[in-house]
Amino acid sequence: MDLPRSFTIRESSHRVCNPFTSEKLAILGQAISPSPGARMLDLACGKGEMLCTWARDHGVAGTGVDISTVFLEAARARAVELSVADRVGFVHADASGHVADDPVDIAACVGATWIGSGVAGTVELLRRSLVPGGMMLIGEPYWRREPEDQATVEGCHLARKDDLLPLPELLEQFGALGCDVVEMVLADQDSWDRYVAAQWLNTRRWLDANPDDELADELRAELAAGPAQHARYQREYLGWGVFVLMDR
């Protein structure tokens, strides 16, 4: 049980494995201002940057769950680096069925709502781990601009236009699920550039070091097409944000 190697190659230098910069992550923490000692569960936590930096900056404690052994190794190293390994821990598991043993104050799934087969299922999964009055953090893309054709949809790595909603409709969906949206921090085009362009450099460095690897042809083709595809489609049409929800 692990992520395909291509994911860890593309994101080898990333601390935040989504189009959120470290600055945006810090803004989100400042916005919700968790109390020292608040307990947190982060499903599909990636390299654990949110848990580790919030443990350092806000005194939270908690657990991250992820399927990637490579990402979890980085998360544990980051916890040691920030001197928070006594407050945060990481579990190698499929986050799609994970519920906290004891209810937590903050339950998060930032950029991986496929673990609940979409937004609705992920909200329901996070609810199962929350104390009354707790907060859910959902990271989710949305249409920044409505795509005009199927080529644009596929250029954004999606199969159907209906796979995403425009931002107002996404916010309404949270309401229909019985949640109040109490905060949001949105990525911008620069955030997307930092996330995606770092993947290009990681890929190029890996290709230079591994020209004969079985993945080399696939990643070479991806790198050749990626920058123009990003500029034409993803940068213009895709938004992304983290939404803070509380049950009504």
Short mmCIF file of C-alpha atoms in Angstrom, two decimals:
data_model
loop_
_atom_site.label_atom_id
_atom_site.label_comp_id
_atom_site.label_asym_id
_atom_site.label_seq_id
_atom_site.Cartn_x
_atom_site.Cartn_y
_atom_site.Cartn_z
CA MET A 1 0.00 0.00 0.00
CA ASP A 2 1.76 3.11 -1.25
CA LEU A 3 1.62 5.97 -3.74
CA PRO A 4 2.99 5.38 -7.25
CA ARG A 5 6.63 6.43 -7.55
CA SER A 6 5.75 9.18 -10.01
CA PHE A 7 4.00 11.15 -7.26
CA THR A 8 7.00 11.11 -4.96
CA ILE A 9 9.33 12.05 -7.83
CA ARG A 10 7.25 15.08 -8.82
CA GLU A 11 6.89 16.28 -5.23
CA SER A 12 10.30 15.32 -3.92
CA SER A 13 11.19 18.88 -2.84
CA HIS A 14 7.71 19.93 -1.72
CA ARG A 15 6.84 20.51 1.89
CA VAL A 16 3.21 21.27 1.06
CA CYS A 17 1.82 18.73 -1.41
CA ASN A 18 -0.88 20.95 -2.90
CA PRO A 19 -1.10 24.46 -4.39
CA PHE A 20 -0.79 26.14 -1.00
CA THR A 21 2.39 27.98 -0.09
CA SER A 22 3.87 27.85 3.39
CA GLU A 23 2.68 31.44 3.81
CA LYS A 24 -0.92 30.46 2.97
CA LEU A 25 -0.72 27.57 5.41
CA ALA A 26 0.43 29.95 8.12
CA ILE A 27 -2.38 32.40 7.28
CA LEU A 28 -4.89 29.57 7.67
CA GLY A 29 -3.47 28.68 11.08
CA GLN A 30 -3.60 32.31 12.17
CA ALA A 31 -7.16 32.63 10.88
CA ILE A 32 -8.58 29.79 12.96
CA SER A 33 -6.09 30.28 15.82
CA PRO A 34 -6.34 26.83 17.44
CA SER A 35 -5.90 26.76 21.20
CA PRO A 36 -2.71 25.27 22.63
CA GLY A 37 -3.30 21.58 23.17
CA ALA A 38 -6.02 21.35 20.52
CA ARG A 39 -6.15 17.84 19.08
CA MET A 40 -5.99 17.41 15.33
CA LEU A 41 -6.44 14.61 12.79
CA ASP A 42 -5.07 15.16 9.29
CA LEU A 43 -6.22 12.57 6.75
CA ALA A 44 -4.01 12.19 3.65
CA CYS A 45 -1.52 14.41 5.45
CA GLY A 46 1.27 14.15 2.88
CA LYS A 47 4.54 15.33 4.43
CA GLY A 48 2.80 16.57 7.56
CA GLU A 49 3.67 20.23 7.15
CA MET A 50 0.37 21.50 8.51
CA LEU A 51 0.52 19.35 11.64
CA CYS A 52 4.19 20.05 12.29
CA THR A 53 4.14 23.82 11.77
CA TRP A 54 0.89 24.25 13.69
CA ALA A 55 2.30 22.18 16.55
CA ARG A 56 5.26 24.58 16.59
CA ASP A 57 3.27 27.80 16.08
CA HIS A 58 0.00 27.05 17.94
CA GLY A 59 0.77 24.14 20.25
CA VAL A 60 -1.62 21.66 18.62
CA ALA A 61 -1.11 17.93 18.98
CA GLY A 62 -2.33 15.19 16.69
CA THR A 63 -1.98 12.50 14.11
CA GLY A 64 -1.46 12.44 10.37
CA VAL A 65 -2.51 9.50 8.21
CA ASP A 66 -1.18 8.85 4.72
CA ILE A 67 -0.66 6.04 2.24
CA SER A 68 2.81 7.19 1.15
CA THR A 69 5.76 5.75 3.04
CA VAL A 70 8.07 8.32 1.41
CA PHE A 71 5.90 11.25 2.48
CA LEU A 72 5.53 9.90 6.01
CA GLU A 73 9.29 9.53 6.34
CA ALA A 74 9.58 13.20 5.43
CA ALA A 75 6.80 14.09 7.90
CA ARG A 76 8.55 12.34 10.78
CA ALA A 77 11.82 14.04 9.90
CA ARG A 78 10.06 17.41 9.81
CA ALA A 79 8.57 16.78 13.27
CA VAL A 80 12.04 16.14 14.62
CA GLU A 81 13.43 19.20 12.82
CA LEU A 82 10.77 21.44 14.39
CA SER A 83 11.07 19.75 17.83
CA VAL A 84 7.43 18.66 17.85
CA ALA A 85 7.86 14.89 17.58
CA ASP A 86 6.48 14.54 21.10
CA ARG A 87 3.20 16.15 20.02
CA VAL A 88 2.53 14.78 16.53
CA GLY A 89 2.61 11.27 15.12
CA PHE A 90 2.10 9.72 11.71
CA VAL A 91 0.36 6.52 10.67
CA HIS A 92 0.83 4.60 7.43
CA ALA A 93 -2.72 3.65 6.44
CA ASP A 94 -5.49 4.19 3.95
CA ALA A 95 -7.11 7.41 5.18
CA SER A 96 -10.43 6.60 3.52
CA GLY A 97 -11.70 4.64 6.52
CA HIS A 98 -9.76 6.25 9.31
CA VAL A 99 -11.63 7.55 12.36
CA ALA A 100 -9.86 8.92 15.45
CA ASP A 101 -9.91 6.70 18.52
CA ASP A 102 -10.79 9.78 20.59
CA PRO A 103 -12.68 12.75 19.12
CA VAL A 104 -10.52 15.66 17.98
CA ASP A 105 -10.97 19.43 17.83
CA ILE A 106 -9.87 19.76 14.20
CA ALA A 107 -10.33 17.11 11.49
CA ALA A 108 -8.75 17.83 8.13
CA CYS A 109 -8.55 16.50 4.61
CA VAL A 110 -6.66 19.07 2.58
CA GLY A 111 -6.66 18.24 -1.11
CA ALA A 112 -7.65 14.58 -1.06
CA THR A 113 -11.45 14.35 -0.96
CA TRP A 114 -11.24 11.20 -3.04
CA ILE A 115 -10.79 9.43 0.32
CA GLY A 116 -14.52 10.01 0.84
CA SER A 117 -15.47 9.64 -2.83
CA GLY A 118 -15.98 13.40 -2.99
CA VAL A 119 -16.79 16.35 -0.77
CA ALA A 120 -19.97 14.92 0.79
CA GLY A 121 -18.38 11.63 1.80
CA THR A 122 -15.29 13.37 3.14
CA VAL A 123 -17.35 15.73 5.28
CA GLU A 124 -19.19 12.74 6.71
CA LEU A 125 -15.91 10.92 7.38
CA LEU A 126 -14.39 13.91 9.18
CA ARG A 127 -17.55 14.36 11.27
CA ARG A 128 -17.01 10.90 12.76
CA SER A 129 -13.78 12.10 14.40
CA LEU A 130 -14.93 15.52 15.68
CA VAL A 131 -15.91 16.73 19.12
CA PRO A 132 -19.15 18.78 19.20
CA GLY A 133 -18.31 22.25 17.96
CA GLY A 134 -15.11 21.08 16.28
CA MET A 135 -13.79 22.32 12.97
CA MET A 136 -13.38 20.52 9.66
CA LEU A 137 -10.79 21.62 7.11
CA ILE A 138 -11.51 20.67 3.51
CA GLY A 139 -9.03 21.46 0.75
CA GLU A 140 -10.75 21.34 -2.63
CA PRO A 141 -10.34 22.66 -6.18
CA TYR A 142 -13.09 24.57 -7.96
CA TRP A 143 -13.63 26.21 -11.31
CA ARG A 144 -12.04 29.63 -11.30
CA ARG A 145 -13.41 30.04 -14.81
CA GLU A 146 -16.00 27.77 -16.37
CA PRO A 147 -14.35 25.58 -19.03
CA GLU A 148 -15.64 26.17 -22.55
CA ASP A 149 -14.88 22.72 -23.93
CA GLN A 150 -13.77 19.19 -23.10
CA ALA A 151 -10.17 19.93 -24.06
CA THR A 152 -10.02 22.47 -21.23
CA VAL A 153 -11.53 20.00 -18.77
CA GLU A 154 -8.96 17.35 -19.71
CA GLY A 155 -6.20 19.97 -19.67
CA CYS A 156 -7.05 20.42 -16.00
CA HIS A 157 -6.60 16.66 -15.45
CA LEU A 158 -10.33 16.01 -15.12
CA ALA A 159 -12.71 13.76 -17.00
CA ARG A 160 -15.90 15.83 -16.77
CA LYS A 161 -16.81 19.46 -16.21
CA ASP A 162 -19.19 18.31 -13.45
CA ASP A 163 -16.26 16.91 -11.46
CA LEU A 164 -15.82 20.42 -10.00
CA LEU A 165 -18.08 23.30 -9.03
CA PRO A 166 -17.58 27.05 -9.30
CA LEU A 167 -16.69 28.64 -5.95
CA PRO A 168 -20.19 29.95 -5.06
CA GLU A 169 -21.74 26.56 -5.77
CA LEU A 170 -19.04 24.79 -3.73
CA LEU A 171 -19.80 27.04 -0.77
CA GLU A 172 -23.51 26.30 -1.21
CA GLN A 173 -22.72 22.58 -1.25
CA PHE A 174 -21.09 22.86 2.16
CA GLY A 175 -24.25 24.56 3.41
CA ALA A 176 -26.43 21.83 1.94
CA LEU A 177 -24.35 19.31 3.90
CA GLY A 178 -25.32 21.05 7.13
CA CYS A 179 -22.13 23.06 7.57
CA ASP A 180 -21.38 26.71 8.19
CA VAL A 181 -18.36 27.98 6.28
CA VAL A 182 -16.51 29.98 8.94
CA GLU A 183 -13.22 30.68 7.15
CA MET A 184 -11.49 30.10 3.85
CA VAL A 185 -8.02 30.73 2.48
CA LEU A 186 -7.69 30.49 -1.28
CA ALA A 187 -4.68 29.72 -3.43
CA ASP A 188 -3.88 32.16 -6.22
CA GLN A 189 -2.13 31.80 -9.55
CA ASP A 190 1.27 32.28 -7.93
CA SER A 191 0.47 29.47 -5.48
CA TRP A 192 -0.30 27.20 -8.45
CA ASP A 193 2.95 28.24 -10.14
CA ARG A 194 5.03 27.47 -7.08
CA TYR A 195 3.42 24.04 -6.72
CA VAL A 196 3.49 22.99 -10.37
CA ALA A 197 6.76 24.59 -11.44
CA ALA A 198 8.55 22.89 -8.56
CA GLN A 199 7.30 19.60 -10.00
CA TRP A 200 8.99 20.43 -13.32
CA LEU A 201 12.36 21.03 -11.65
CA ASN A 202 12.03 17.91 -9.51
CA THR A 203 11.18 15.89 -12.60
CA ARG A 204 14.07 17.29 -14.63
CA ARG A 205 16.59 16.61 -11.89
CA TRP A 206 15.27 13.08 -11.52
CA LEU A 207 15.45 12.49 -15.29
CA ASP A 208 19.05 13.70 -15.39
CA ALA A 209 19.94 11.26 -12.61
CA ASN A 210 17.82 8.34 -13.90
CA PRO A 211 17.79 8.42 -17.72
CA ASP A 212 17.30 4.67 -18.07
CA ASP A 213 14.57 4.21 -15.46
CA GLU A 214 11.33 2.57 -16.62
CA LEU A 215 9.45 5.79 -15.80
CA ALA A 216 11.81 8.04 -17.74
CA ASP A 217 9.88 8.16 -21.04
CA GLU A 218 6.58 8.87 -19.29
CA LEU A 219 8.01 11.65 -17.13
CA ARG A 220 10.00 13.12 -20.03
CA ALA A 221 6.79 13.45 -22.08
CA GLU A 222 5.00 14.93 -19.06
CA LEU A 223 7.73 17.52 -18.54
CA ALA A 224 7.77 18.47 -22.22
CA ALA A 225 4.02 19.16 -22.28
CA GLY A 226 3.48 20.33 -18.70
CA PRO A 227 4.46 24.02 -18.70
CA ALA A 228 2.29 25.02 -21.67
CA GLN A 229 -0.60 22.89 -20.40
CA HIS A 230 -0.38 24.58 -17.02
CA ALA A 231 -0.32 28.07 -18.54
CA ARG A 232 -3.15 27.34 -20.97
CA TYR A 233 -5.50 25.47 -18.65
CA GLN A 234 -4.74 24.84 -15.00
CA ARG A 235 -3.42 28.31 -14.19
CA GLU A 236 -6.40 30.03 -15.79
CA TYR A 237 -9.29 27.74 -14.94
CA LEU A 238 -8.59 26.00 -11.64
CA GLY A 239 -9.02 27.56 -8.24
CA TRP A 240 -8.12 25.84 -5.00
CA GLY A 241 -8.75 26.61 -1.37
CA VAL A 242 -9.04 25.34 2.16
CA PHE A 243 -12.49 25.78 3.67
CA VAL A 244 -13.15 25.73 7.41
CA LEU A 245 -16.50 24.20 8.31
CA MET A 246 -18.51 23.75 11.49
CA ASP A 247 -21.66 21.70 11.84
CA ARG A 248 -24.82 23.74 12.26
#
